[in-house]
């Protein structure tokens, strides 16, 4: 039996593997907040840190269609509500109410899926499609929120390769906290970044920390 989202082999009967469940959990948890954040990105340049004050003073800029579409009836809310609806259908439940503001509907649909995540992961036959579609949606939303994310530099890899220190530059890819050396594969959790950035790894005390 394999995960229906990523095809990884499963050691017990289920629809999704643990990493795919975790990813779905995180994305469903984050999407309502990201929906709210998108309002700040409706105008080009608004995300560049000009702030609201600069926006009022300048002539109105055109609205970004891609952001508008994502926040409109056929966007995030449609994906979440149709999956919640399909899930309730598969469980033999009635259809969920779709009422209130768009914000409330996004939140209600995401929560409705989240509280049924265990069942989805174990039993929902469309779980693989659900997980993949939510992953695509979250990637699109993230791209709108952060169109050109700069990778953050945290210093050089301090891994001891036997006769040498690796020394390859390390970057935090935008939107993650995963720092992995591209040269030697050593991983650095966030609590080590400051040590790396200050170069303290070069000293024996630093290396031992
Ligand atoms: Zn998987
Ligand atoms: Zn390295």
Coordinates of N, CA and C and ligand atoms in Angstrom, one line a residue:
X1 N 0.8 -1.2 0.0 CA 0.0 0.0 0.0 C 0.9 1.3 0.0
X2 N 0.5 2.2 -0.8 CA 1.3 3.4 -1.0 C 0.5 4.6 -0.6
X3 N 1.2 5.7 -0.2 CA 0.5 7.0 0.0 C -0.1 7.5 -1.3
X4 N -1.3 7.9 -1.2 CA -2.0 8.3 -2.5 C -1.6 9.7 -2.9
X5 N -0.9 10.4 -2.1 CA -0.4 11.7 -2.5 C 1.0 11.7 -3.1
X6 N 1.9 11.0 -2.4 CA 3.3 11.0 -2.9 C 3.8 9.6 -3.3
X7 N 3.0 8.6 -3.2 CA 3.3 7.2 -3.5 C 4.4 6.6 -2.7
X8 N 4.8 7.2 -1.6 CA 5.7 6.6 -0.6 C 5.0 5.3 -0.1
X9 N 5.8 4.2 0.1 CA 5.2 3.0 0.7 C 4.7 3.2 2.1
X10 N 3.6 2.7 2.5 CA 3.0 2.8 3.8 C 3.2 1.5 4.6
X11 N 3.4 1.5 5.9 CA 3.6 0.3 6.6 C 2.2 -0.2 7.2
X12 N 1.2 0.6 7.0 CA -0.1 0.2 7.5 C -1.2 0.7 6.5
X13 N -2.4 0.2 6.5 CA -3.4 0.6 5.6 C -3.8 2.0 5.9
X14 N -3.6 2.9 4.9 CA -4.0 4.3 5.1 C -4.1 4.9 3.7
X15 N -4.5 6.2 3.6 CA -4.5 6.9 2.4 C -3.3 7.8 2.2
X16 N -2.8 8.3 3.4 CA -1.7 9.3 3.3 C -0.6 8.8 4.3
X17 N 0.7 9.1 3.9 CA 1.8 8.9 4.8 C 1.9 10.0 5.8
X18 N 2.7 9.8 6.8 CA 2.8 10.8 7.9 C 3.3 12.2 7.4
X19 N 4.3 12.2 6.6 CA 4.8 13.6 6.1 C 3.7 14.3 5.3
X20 N 2.9 13.6 4.5 CA 1.8 14.2 3.7 C 0.7 14.7 4.6
X21 N 0.4 14.0 5.7 CA -0.6 14.4 6.7 C -0.1 15.7 7.4
X22 N 1.2 15.7 7.8 CA 1.7 16.9 8.4 C 1.7 18.1 7.5
X23 N 2.0 17.9 6.2 CA 2.0 19.0 5.3 C 0.6 19.5 5.1
X24 N -0.3 18.6 5.0 CA -1.7 19.0 4.8 C -2.2 19.8 6.0
X25 N -1.9 19.3 7.2 CA -2.2 19.9 8.5 C -1.7 21.3 8.5
X26 N -0.4 21.5 8.2 CA 0.2 22.9 8.3 C -0.5 23.8 7.2
X27 N -0.7 23.3 6.0 CA -1.3 24.2 5.0 C -2.7 24.6 5.3
X28 N -3.5 23.6 5.8 CA -4.9 23.9 6.1 C -4.9 24.9 7.3
X29 N -4.0 24.8 8.2 CA -3.9 25.7 9.4 C -3.5 27.1 8.9
X30 N -2.6 27.2 8.0 CA -2.1 28.5 7.5 C -3.0 29.2 6.6
X31 N -3.7 28.5 5.7 CA -4.5 29.2 4.6 C -5.4 30.3 5.1
X32 N -6.2 30.1 6.2 CA -7.1 31.2 6.5 C -6.3 32.5 6.9
X33 N -5.2 32.4 7.5 CA -4.4 33.6 7.8 C -3.8 34.2 6.6
X34 N -3.4 33.3 5.7 CA -2.8 33.8 4.4 C -3.9 34.5 3.5
X35 N -5.1 33.9 3.6 CA -6.2 34.6 2.9 C -6.3 36.0 3.4
X36 N -6.2 36.3 4.7 CA -6.3 37.6 5.2 C -5.1 38.5 4.8
X37 N -3.9 37.9 4.8 CA -2.7 38.6 4.4 C -2.8 39.1 3.0
X38 N -3.5 38.3 2.1 CA -3.5 38.7 0.7 C -4.1 40.1 0.4
X39 N -4.9 40.5 1.4 CA -5.5 41.8 1.2 C -4.5 42.9 1.1
X40 N -3.4 42.7 1.7 CA -2.3 43.7 1.7 C -1.5 43.7 0.4
X41 N -1.8 42.7 -0.4 CA -1.0 42.5 -1.7 C -1.9 42.8 -2.9
X42 N -3.1 43.4 -2.7 CA -4.0 43.7 -3.8 C -3.4 44.7 -4.8
X43 N -2.6 45.6 -4.3 CA -2.0 46.6 -5.2 C -0.5 46.3 -5.4
X44 N -0.1 46.5 -6.6 CA 1.3 46.2 -6.9 C 2.2 47.1 -6.1
X45 N 3.2 46.5 -5.5 CA 4.2 47.3 -4.7 C 3.8 47.4 -3.3
X46 N 2.5 47.0 -3.0 CA 2.1 47.2 -1.6 C 2.8 46.3 -0.7
X47 N 3.4 45.2 -1.2 CA 4.1 44.3 -0.4 C 5.6 44.6 -0.2
X48 N 6.0 45.7 -0.8 CA 7.4 46.1 -0.8 C 7.8 46.9 0.5
X49 N 6.8 47.0 1.4 CA 7.2 47.6 2.7 C 6.9 49.1 2.6
X50 N 6.2 49.6 1.6 CA 5.9 51.1 1.6 C 5.0 51.4 2.8
X51 N 4.1 50.5 3.1 CA 3.2 50.7 4.3 C 2.0 51.4 3.8
X52 N 1.0 51.4 4.7 CA -0.3 52.0 4.3 C -0.2 53.5 4.1
X53 N 0.7 54.2 4.8 CA 0.8 55.7 4.7 C 1.2 56.1 3.3
X54 N 2.2 55.4 2.7 CA 2.6 55.7 1.4 C 1.5 55.5 0.4
X55 N 0.7 54.4 0.6 CA -0.4 54.1 -0.3 C -1.4 55.2 -0.4
X56 N -1.8 55.8 0.8 CA -2.8 56.8 0.7 C -2.3 58.0 0.0
X57 N -1.1 58.3 0.2 CA -0.6 59.6 -0.4 C -0.5 59.5 -1.9
X58 N -0.2 58.3 -2.4 CA 0.0 58.2 -3.9 C -1.3 57.9 -4.6
X59 N -1.3 58.2 -5.9 CA -2.5 57.9 -6.7 C -2.7 56.4 -6.7
X60 N -4.0 56.0 -6.7 CA -4.3 54.5 -6.6 C -3.6 53.8 -7.8
X61 N -3.1 52.6 -7.4 CA -2.5 51.7 -8.4 C -3.6 50.7 -8.8
X62 N -3.4 50.1 -10.0 CA -4.3 49.1 -10.4 C -4.3 47.9 -9.4
X63 N -5.4 47.2 -9.3 CA -5.5 46.1 -8.5 C -4.9 44.9 -9.2
X64 N -4.2 44.1 -8.4 CA -3.6 42.8 -9.0 C -4.7 41.8 -9.2
X65 N -4.9 41.4 -10.4 CA -6.0 40.5 -10.8 C -5.7 39.1 -10.1
X66 N -4.4 38.7 -10.1 CA -4.2 37.3 -9.6 C -4.5 37.2 -8.1
X67 N -4.3 38.3 -7.3 CA -4.6 38.3 -5.9 C -6.1 38.4 -5.7
X68 N -6.7 39.2 -6.5 CA -8.2 39.4 -6.5 C -8.9 38.0 -6.7
X69 N -8.4 37.3 -7.8 CA -9.0 36.1 -8.1 C -8.9 35.1 -7.0
X70 N -7.7 35.0 -6.4 CA -7.5 34.1 -5.3 C -8.4 34.4 -4.1
X71 N -8.7 35.7 -3.9 CA -9.6 36.0 -2.8 C -11.1 36.0 -3.1
X72 N -11.4 35.8 -4.4 CA -12.8 35.9 -4.8 C -13.5 34.5 -4.7
X73 N -14.7 34.5 -5.1 CA -15.6 33.3 -4.9 C -15.0 32.0 -5.5
X74 N -14.3 32.1 -6.6 CA -13.7 30.9 -7.2 C -12.3 30.5 -6.7
X75 N -11.8 31.3 -5.8 CA -10.4 31.1 -5.4 C -10.2 30.1 -4.2
X76 N -9.5 30.6 -3.2 CA -9.2 29.7 -2.0 C -10.5 29.1 -1.4
X77 N -11.5 29.9 -1.3 CA -12.7 29.5 -0.7 C -13.4 28.3 -1.4
X78 N -13.3 28.4 -2.8 CA -13.9 27.3 -3.6 C -13.2 26.0 -3.4
X79 N -11.9 26.1 -3.4 CA -11.1 24.8 -3.2 C -11.4 24.2 -1.8
X80 N -11.3 25.0 -0.8 CA -11.6 24.5 0.5 C -13.0 24.0 0.7
X81 N -14.0 24.8 0.3 CA -15.4 24.3 0.5 C -15.7 23.1 -0.3
X82 N -15.2 23.0 -1.6 CA -15.5 21.8 -2.3 C -14.9 20.6 -1.7
X83 N -13.7 20.7 -1.2 CA -13.1 19.5 -0.5 C -13.8 19.2 0.8
X84 N -14.2 20.2 1.5 CA -15.0 19.9 2.8 C -16.3 19.2 2.4
X85 N -16.9 19.7 1.4 CA -18.2 19.1 0.9 C -18.0 17.7 0.5
X86 N -16.9 17.4 -0.3 CA -16.6 16.0 -0.8 C -16.4 15.1 0.4
X87 N -15.6 15.6 1.4 CA -15.3 14.8 2.6 C -16.6 14.5 3.3
X88 N -17.5 15.5 3.5 CA -18.7 15.2 4.3 C -19.6 14.2 3.5
X89 N -19.6 14.4 2.2 CA -20.4 13.5 1.4 C -19.9 12.0 1.6
X90 N -18.5 11.9 1.5 CA -17.9 10.5 1.6 C -18.2 9.9 3.0
X91 N -18.4 10.8 4.0 CA -18.7 10.3 5.4 C -20.2 10.1 5.5
X92 N -21.0 10.4 4.5 CA -22.5 10.2 4.6 C -23.1 11.3 5.4
X93 N -22.4 12.5 5.5 CA -23.0 13.6 6.3 C -23.7 14.6 5.4
X94 N -24.5 15.4 5.9 CA -25.1 16.5 5.1 C -24.1 17.5 4.7
X95 N -24.5 18.4 3.8 CA -23.6 19.4 3.3 C -23.4 20.5 4.3
X96 N -22.2 21.0 4.4 CA -21.9 22.1 5.4 C -22.5 23.4 4.9
X97 N -22.9 24.3 5.9 CA -23.4 25.6 5.5 C -22.3 26.4 4.9
X98 N -22.7 27.2 3.9 CA -21.7 28.2 3.4 C -22.3 29.6 3.6
X99 N -22.0 30.1 4.8 CA -22.6 31.4 5.1 C -21.6 32.3 5.7
X100 N -21.9 33.6 5.8 CA -21.0 34.5 6.4 C -20.1 35.2 5.4
X101 N -19.2 35.9 6.0 CA -18.2 36.6 5.1 C -17.3 35.6 4.5
X102 N -16.5 36.0 3.5 CA -15.6 35.1 2.8 C -14.5 34.6 3.8
X103 N -14.1 35.5 4.7 CA -13.1 35.2 5.7 C -13.6 34.0 6.6
X104 N -14.9 34.1 7.0 CA -15.5 33.1 7.8 C -15.6 31.8 7.1
X105 N -16.0 31.9 5.8 CA -16.2 30.7 5.0 C -14.8 29.9 4.8
X106 N -13.8 30.7 4.6 CA -12.4 30.1 4.4 C -12.0 29.4 5.7
X107 N -12.2 30.1 6.8 CA -11.9 29.5 8.1 C -12.7 28.3 8.4
X108 N -14.0 28.4 8.2 CA -14.9 27.2 8.5 C -14.6 26.0 7.6
X109 N -14.3 26.2 6.4 CA -14.0 25.1 5.5 C -12.6 24.4 5.9
X110 N -11.6 25.3 6.2 CA -10.3 24.8 6.6 C -10.4 24.0 7.9
X111 N -11.2 24.6 8.8 CA -11.4 23.9 10.1 C -12.1 22.6 10.0
X112 N -13.1 22.6 9.1 CA -13.9 21.4 8.9 C -13.1 20.3 8.4
X113 N -12.1 20.6 7.5 CA -11.2 19.6 7.0 C -10.2 19.2 8.1
X114 N -9.7 20.1 8.8 CA -8.7 19.9 9.8 C -9.2 18.9 10.9
X115 N -10.4 19.2 11.4 CA -10.9 18.3 12.5 C -11.2 16.9 12.0
X116 N -11.3 16.7 10.7 CA -11.5 15.4 10.2 C -10.2 14.8 9.5
X117 N -9.1 15.4 9.9 CA -7.8 15.0 9.2 C -7.5 13.5 9.5
X118 N -7.7 13.0 10.7 CA -7.4 11.6 11.0 C -8.2 10.7 10.1
X119 N -9.5 11.0 9.9 CA -10.3 10.2 9.0 C -9.8 10.3 7.6
X120 N -9.6 11.5 7.2 CA -9.1 11.8 5.8 C -7.8 10.9 5.5
X121 N -6.9 11.0 6.4 CA -5.6 10.3 6.2 C -5.8 8.8 6.2
X122 N -6.8 8.3 7.0 CA -6.9 6.9 7.1 C -7.9 6.3 6.0
X123 N -9.0 7.0 5.7 CA -10.1 6.4 5.0 C -10.5 7.1 3.7
X124 N -10.3 8.4 3.6 CA -10.8 9.2 2.5 C -10.2 8.8 1.2
X125 N -11.0 8.3 0.3 CA -10.4 7.7 -1.0 C -9.8 8.8 -1.8
X126 N -10.3 10.0 -1.7 CA -9.7 11.1 -2.5 C -8.6 11.9 -1.8
X127 N -8.1 11.3 -0.7 CA -7.2 12.1 0.2 C -5.9 12.5 -0.6
X128 N -5.5 11.7 -1.6 CA -4.3 12.0 -2.3 C -4.5 13.2 -3.2
X129 N -5.7 13.3 -3.8 CA -6.0 14.5 -4.7 C -6.1 15.7 -3.8
X130 N -6.8 15.5 -2.6 CA -7.0 16.6 -1.7 C -5.6 17.2 -1.3
X131 N -4.7 16.3 -0.8 CA -3.4 16.7 -0.4 C -2.6 17.5 -1.5
X132 N -2.7 16.9 -2.7 CA -1.9 17.5 -3.8 C -2.5 18.9 -4.2
X133 N -3.9 18.9 -4.2 CA -4.5 20.2 -4.6 C -4.3 21.3 -3.5
X134 N -4.3 20.9 -2.3 CA -4.0 21.9 -1.2 C -2.6 22.4 -1.3
X135 N -1.7 21.4 -1.6 CA -0.2 21.8 -1.7 C -0.1 22.8 -2.9
X136 N -0.7 22.6 -4.0 CA -0.6 23.5 -5.1 C -1.2 24.9 -4.8
X137 N -2.4 24.8 -4.1 CA -3.0 26.1 -3.7 C -2.1 26.9 -2.8
X138 N -1.5 26.2 -1.8 CA -0.7 26.9 -0.8 C 0.6 27.5 -1.5
X139 N 1.1 26.7 -2.5 CA 2.2 27.3 -3.2 C 1.9 28.5 -4.0
X140 N 0.7 28.5 -4.6 CA 0.2 29.7 -5.4 C 0.1 30.9 -4.4
X141 N -0.5 30.6 -3.3 CA -0.8 31.7 -2.3 C 0.6 32.2 -1.8
X142 N 1.5 31.3 -1.5 CA 2.8 31.8 -1.0 C 3.5 32.6 -2.1
X143 N 3.4 32.2 -3.3 CA 4.0 33.0 -4.4 C 3.4 34.4 -4.5
X144 N 2.1 34.5 -4.3 CA 1.5 35.8 -4.3 C 1.9 36.7 -3.1
X145 N 2.1 36.0 -2.0 CA 2.5 36.8 -0.8 C 3.9 37.2 -0.8
X146 N 4.7 36.4 -1.5 CA 6.2 36.7 -1.5 C 6.7 36.4 -2.9
X147 N 6.5 37.3 -3.9 CA 6.8 37.0 -5.3 C 8.3 36.7 -5.5
X148 N 9.2 37.4 -4.9 CA 10.6 37.2 -5.2 C 11.3 37.1 -3.9
X149 N 11.1 35.9 -3.2 CA 11.7 35.8 -1.8 C 13.2 35.7 -1.9
X150 N 13.9 36.6 -1.2 CA 15.4 36.5 -1.1 C 15.7 35.3 -0.2
X151 N 16.7 34.5 -0.5 CA 17.2 33.5 0.4 C 18.1 34.2 1.4
X152 N 18.0 33.9 2.7 CA 18.7 34.5 3.7 C 20.1 33.8 3.9
X153 N 21.1 34.5 3.9 CA 22.4 33.9 4.1 C 22.7 33.7 5.6
X154 N 23.2 32.6 6.0 CA 23.5 32.4 7.4 C 24.9 32.0 7.7
X155 N 25.8 32.2 6.7 CA 27.2 31.9 6.9 C 27.6 30.7 6.1
X156 N 28.8 30.2 6.5 CA 29.3 29.0 5.8 C 29.2 27.7 6.5
X157 N 29.1 26.6 5.8 CA 29.0 25.3 6.4 C 30.3 25.0 7.2
X158 N 30.1 24.6 8.4 CA 31.2 24.3 9.4 C 31.5 22.8 9.5
X159 N 30.9 22.0 8.6 CA 31.1 20.6 8.8 C 32.6 20.2 8.6
X160 N 33.0 19.3 9.5 CA 34.4 18.8 9.4 C 34.4 17.6 8.5
X161 N 35.0 17.7 7.3 CA 35.0 16.6 6.3 C 36.2 15.7 6.5
X162 N 36.9 15.8 7.6 CA 38.0 15.0 7.8 C 39.3 15.8 7.7
X163 N 39.7 16.1 6.4 CA 40.9 16.9 6.3 C 40.6 18.4 6.0
X164 N 39.3 18.8 6.0 CA 39.0 20.1 5.6 C 37.6 20.5 6.3
X165 N 37.4 21.8 6.4 CA 36.0 22.3 6.8 C 35.3 22.5 5.5
X166 N 34.0 22.1 5.4 CA 33.3 22.2 4.1 C 33.3 23.6 3.6
X167 N 32.8 24.6 4.4 CA 32.9 26.0 4.0 C 31.9 26.5 2.9
X168 N 31.0 25.6 2.4 CA 30.1 26.1 1.4 C 29.1 27.1 2.0
X169 N 28.7 28.1 1.2 CA 27.7 29.1 1.7 C 26.4 28.4 2.0
X170 N 25.8 28.8 3.1 CA 24.5 28.3 3.5 C 23.4 29.3 3.4
X171 N 22.2 28.9 2.9 CA 21.1 29.8 2.7 C 19.9 29.2 3.3
X172 N 19.0 30.1 3.9 CA 17.7 29.6 4.3 C 16.7 29.9 3.2
X173 N 16.2 28.9 2.5 CA 15.3 29.1 1.4 C 14.0 29.8 2.0
X174 N 13.5 30.8 1.3 CA 12.4 31.6 1.8 C 11.2 30.7 2.1
X175 N 10.6 31.0 3.2 CA 9.4 30.2 3.6 C 9.7 29.0 4.4
X176 N 10.9 28.7 4.6 CA 11.2 27.4 5.3 C 12.2 27.7 6.5
X177 N 12.5 26.8 7.3 CA 13.5 26.9 8.3 C 14.5 25.8 8.1
X178 N 14.5 25.2 6.8 CA 15.4 24.1 6.5 C 16.7 24.6 5.9
X179 N 17.8 24.5 6.7 CA 19.1 24.8 6.1 C 19.9 23.6 6.0
X180 N 20.2 23.3 4.7 CA 20.9 22.0 4.4 C 22.1 22.4 3.5
X181 N 23.3 22.0 3.8 CA 24.4 22.3 3.0 C 24.3 21.6 1.6
X182 N 24.4 22.3 0.5 CA 24.2 21.7 -0.8 C 25.4 20.9 -1.2
X183 N 26.6 21.2 -0.5 CA 27.8 20.5 -0.8 C 27.9 19.2 -0.1
X184 N 27.7 19.2 1.2 CA 28.0 18.0 2.0 C 26.7 17.4 2.7
X185 N 25.6 18.2 2.6 CA 24.3 17.6 3.1 C 24.1 17.8 4.6
X186 N 25.1 18.4 5.3 CA 24.9 18.7 6.7 C 23.7 19.6 7.0
X187 N 22.8 19.3 8.0 CA 21.7 20.1 8.3 C 21.9 20.9 9.5
X188 N 21.4 22.2 9.5 CA 21.5 23.1 10.6 C 20.2 23.6 11.0
X189 N 19.7 23.2 12.2 CA 18.5 23.7 12.8 C 18.6 25.2 13.1
X190 N 17.5 25.9 13.2 CA 17.5 27.3 13.5 C 18.4 27.8 14.7
X191 N 18.5 27.0 15.8 CA 19.2 27.5 16.9 C 20.7 27.6 16.6
X192 N 21.2 27.0 15.5 CA 22.6 27.1 15.2 C 22.9 28.2 14.2
X193 N 21.9 28.9 13.7 CA 22.1 29.9 12.7 C 23.0 31.1 13.2
X194 N 22.7 31.5 14.5 CA 23.4 32.7 15.0 C 24.9 32.3 15.1
X195 N 25.2 31.1 15.6 CA 26.6 30.6 15.7 C 27.2 30.6 14.3
X196 N 26.5 30.2 13.3 CA 27.1 30.1 12.0 C 27.3 31.5 11.5
X197 N 26.4 32.4 11.7 CA 26.4 33.8 11.2 C 27.6 34.6 11.8
X198 N 27.9 34.3 13.1 CA 29.0 35.0 13.7 C 30.3 34.3 13.5
X199 N 30.4 33.2 12.9 CA 31.6 32.5 12.6 C 32.2 31.8 13.8
X200 N 31.4 31.7 14.9 CA 31.9 31.1 16.1 C 32.2 29.6 15.9
X201 N 31.7 29.0 14.8 CA 32.0 27.6 14.5 C 33.5 27.4 14.2
X202 N 34.2 28.5 13.8 CA 35.6 28.3 13.4 C 36.4 28.0 14.7
X203 N 35.9 28.4 15.8 CA 36.7 28.1 17.1 C 36.3 26.7 17.6
X204 N 37.2 26.1 18.4 CA 36.8 24.8 19.0 C 35.6 25.0 19.9
X205 N 35.4 26.1 20.7 CA 34.3 26.2 21.5 C 33.0 26.3 20.7
X206 N 33.1 27.0 19.6 CA 31.9 27.1 18.7 C 31.5 25.8 18.2
X207 N 32.5 25.0 17.7 CA 32.2 23.7 17.1 C 31.6 22.8 18.1
X208 N 32.0 23.0 19.4 CA 31.4 22.1 20.4 C 30.0 22.5 20.8
X209 N 29.6 23.7 20.5 CA 28.3 24.2 21.0 C 27.2 23.5 20.4
Ligands
LIG1 ZN1 2.8 10.9 1.2
LIG2 ZN1 28.8 21.5 3.9

